[in-house]
Coordinates of N, CA and C in Angstrom, one line a residue:
X1 N 27.3 -121.7 -123.9 CA 27.7 -120.6 -124.8 C 26.6 -119.5 -124.7
X2 N 27.0 -118.3 -124.9 CA 26.1 -117.2 -124.9 C 25.3 -117.1 -126.2
X3 N 24.3 -116.3 -126.2 CA 23.5 -116.1 -127.4 C 24.4 -115.5 -128.5
X4 N 25.3 -114.6 -128.1 CA 26.1 -113.9 -129.1 C 27.0 -114.9 -129.8
X5 N 27.6 -115.9 -129.0 CA 28.5 -116.9 -129.6 C 27.7 -117.8 -130.5
X6 N 26.5 -118.2 -130.1 CA 25.6 -119.1 -130.9 C 25.3 -118.5 -132.2
X7 N 24.9 -117.2 -132.1 CA 24.6 -116.5 -133.4 C 25.8 -116.4 -134.3
X8 N 27.0 -116.1 -133.8 CA 28.2 -116.0 -134.6 C 28.5 -117.4 -135.2
X9 N 28.3 -118.5 -134.4 CA 28.6 -119.8 -135.0 C 27.6 -120.2 -136.1
X10 N 26.3 -119.8 -135.9 CA 25.3 -120.1 -136.9 C 25.6 -119.3 -138.2
X11 N 26.0 -118.1 -138.0 CA 26.3 -117.3 -139.2 C 27.5 -117.9 -139.9
X12 N 28.5 -118.3 -139.2 CA 29.7 -118.9 -139.7 C 29.4 -120.2 -140.5
X13 N 28.5 -121.0 -139.9 CA 28.1 -122.3 -140.5 C 27.4 -122.0 -141.9
X14 N 26.5 -121.0 -141.8 CA 25.8 -120.6 -143.0 C 26.7 -120.1 -144.1
X15 N 27.7 -119.3 -143.8 CA 28.7 -118.8 -144.7 C 29.5 -119.9 -145.3
X16 N 29.9 -120.9 -144.5 CA 30.7 -122.0 -145.0 C 29.9 -122.9 -145.9
X17 N 28.6 -123.1 -145.6 CA 27.8 -123.9 -146.5 C 27.5 -123.2 -147.8
X18 N 27.3 -121.9 -147.8 CA 27.1 -121.2 -149.0 C 28.3 -121.2 -149.9
X19 N 29.5 -121.0 -149.2 CA 30.7 -121.1 -150.0 C 30.9 -122.4 -150.6
X20 N 30.7 -123.5 -149.9 CA 30.8 -124.9 -150.4 C 29.9 -125.1 -151.6
X21 N 28.6 -124.6 -151.5 CA 27.7 -124.7 -152.6 C 28.1 -123.9 -153.8
X22 N 28.7 -122.7 -153.6 CA 29.1 -121.9 -154.7 C 30.3 -122.6 -155.4
X23 N 31.2 -123.2 -154.7 CA 32.3 -123.9 -155.3 C 31.8 -125.1 -156.1
X24 N 30.9 -125.9 -155.6 CA 30.4 -127.0 -156.4 C 29.7 -126.6 -157.7
X25 N 28.9 -125.5 -157.5 CA 28.1 -125.0 -158.7 C 29.1 -124.5 -159.8
X26 N 30.1 -123.7 -159.3 CA 31.1 -123.2 -160.3 C 31.9 -124.3 -160.9
X27 N 32.3 -125.3 -160.1 CA 33.0 -126.4 -160.7 C 32.2 -127.2 -161.7
X28 N 31.0 -127.5 -161.4 CA 30.1 -128.2 -162.3 C 29.8 -127.4 -163.5
X29 N 29.6 -126.1 -163.3 CA 29.2 -125.2 -164.4 C 30.3 -124.9 -165.4
X30 N 31.6 -124.9 -165.0 CA 32.7 -124.5 -165.8 C 33.5 -125.6 -166.4
X31 N 33.3 -126.8 -165.9 CA 34.0 -128.0 -166.4 C 33.4 -128.4 -167.7
X32 N 34.2 -128.5 -168.7 CA 33.8 -128.9 -170.1 C 34.5 -130.1 -170.5
X33 N 33.8 -131.1 -171.0 CA 34.4 -132.3 -171.4 C 35.2 -132.1 -172.7
X34 N 34.7 -131.3 -173.6 CA 35.4 -131.1 -174.9 C 35.1 -132.2 -175.9
X35 N 35.9 -132.3 -176.9 CA 35.7 -133.2 -178.0 C 36.7 -134.4 -178.0
X36 N 37.1 -134.7 -176.8 CA 38.1 -135.8 -176.6 C 37.4 -137.1 -176.2
X37 N 37.7 -138.1 -176.9 CA 37.1 -139.5 -176.6 C 35.9 -139.7 -177.4
X38 N 35.3 -140.9 -177.2 CA 34.1 -141.3 -177.9 C 32.9 -140.5 -177.4
X39 N 31.9 -140.3 -178.3 CA 30.8 -139.5 -178.0 C 30.0 -140.1 -176.8
X40 N 30.0 -141.4 -176.7 CA 29.2 -142.0 -175.6 C 29.8 -141.7 -174.2
X41 N 31.1 -141.6 -174.2 CA 31.8 -141.2 -172.9 C 31.5 -139.8 -172.6
X42 N 31.5 -138.9 -173.6 CA 31.2 -137.5 -173.4 C 29.8 -137.3 -172.9
X43 N 28.9 -138.0 -173.4 CA 27.5 -137.9 -172.9 C 27.4 -138.3 -171.5
X44 N 28.1 -139.4 -171.1 CA 28.0 -139.9 -169.7 C 28.7 -138.9 -168.8
X45 N 29.8 -138.3 -169.2 CA 30.6 -137.4 -168.4 C 29.8 -136.1 -168.2
X46 N 29.1 -135.6 -169.3 CA 28.3 -134.4 -169.2 C 27.1 -134.6 -168.3
X47 N 26.5 -135.8 -168.4 CA 25.3 -136.1 -167.6 C 25.7 -136.2 -166.1
X48 N 26.9 -136.7 -165.9 CA 27.4 -136.8 -164.5 C 27.6 -135.4 -163.9
X49 N 28.2 -134.5 -164.7 CA 28.3 -133.1 -164.3 C 27.0 -132.4 -164.0
X50 N 26.0 -132.6 -164.8 CA 24.7 -132.0 -164.6 C 24.1 -132.6 -163.3
X51 N 24.3 -133.9 -163.1 CA 23.7 -134.6 -161.9 C 24.4 -134.0 -160.7
X52 N 25.7 -133.7 -160.7 CA 26.3 -133.1 -159.6 C 25.8 -131.7 -159.3
X53 N 25.6 -130.9 -160.4 CA 25.1 -129.6 -160.2 C 23.7 -129.6 -159.6
X54 N 22.8 -130.5 -160.1 CA 21.4 -130.5 -159.6 C 21.4 -131.0 -158.2
X55 N 22.2 -132.0 -157.9 CA 22.3 -132.5 -156.5 C 22.7 -131.4 -155.5
X56 N 23.7 -130.6 -155.9 CA 24.2 -129.6 -155.1 C 23.1 -128.5 -154.8
X57 N 22.3 -128.2 -155.8 CA 21.2 -127.3 -155.7 C 20.1 -127.8 -154.8
X58 N 19.8 -129.1 -155.0 CA 18.7 -129.7 -154.2 C 19.2 -129.8 -152.7
X59 N 20.4 -130.2 -152.5 CA 20.9 -130.3 -151.1 C 20.9 -129.0 -150.4
X60 N 21.3 -127.9 -151.1 CA 21.4 -126.6 -150.5 C 20.0 -126.1 -150.2
X61 N 19.1 -126.2 -151.2 CA 17.7 -125.8 -150.9 C 17.1 -126.6 -149.8
X62 N 17.3 -127.9 -149.7 CA 16.8 -128.7 -148.6 C 17.4 -128.2 -147.3
X63 N 18.7 -127.8 -147.3 CA 19.3 -127.3 -146.0 C 18.6 -126.0 -145.6
X64 N 18.4 -125.1 -146.6 CA 17.7 -123.8 -146.3 C 16.3 -124.1 -145.7
X65 N 15.6 -125.0 -146.3 CA 14.2 -125.2 -145.8 C 14.2 -125.8 -144.4
X66 N 15.2 -126.7 -144.2 CA 15.3 -127.4 -142.9 C 15.7 -126.4 -141.8
X67 N 16.6 -125.4 -142.1 CA 17.0 -124.5 -141.1 C 16.2 -123.2 -141.0
X68 N 15.2 -123.1 -141.9 CA 14.4 -121.8 -142.0 C 13.7 -121.6 -140.7
X69 N 13.2 -122.6 -140.0 CA 12.4 -122.5 -138.8 C 13.2 -122.2 -137.6
X70 N 14.4 -122.3 -137.6 CA 15.2 -122.1 -136.4 C 15.5 -120.7 -136.1

């Protein structure tokens, strides 16, 4: 492939990953458990949502650091 095609593919990959990251962050940020069910289940569900949000941020930052030198 030529340099132009490689650059376009790299840009496309970055855009796709950024979009995926944004979707995960928005989904985890806007999902609310509410007052349904026992309090223990709500605590577990909200903790799981926070874990998903933190994992998405860590994975994206790790990907940025890994591809920064290329």
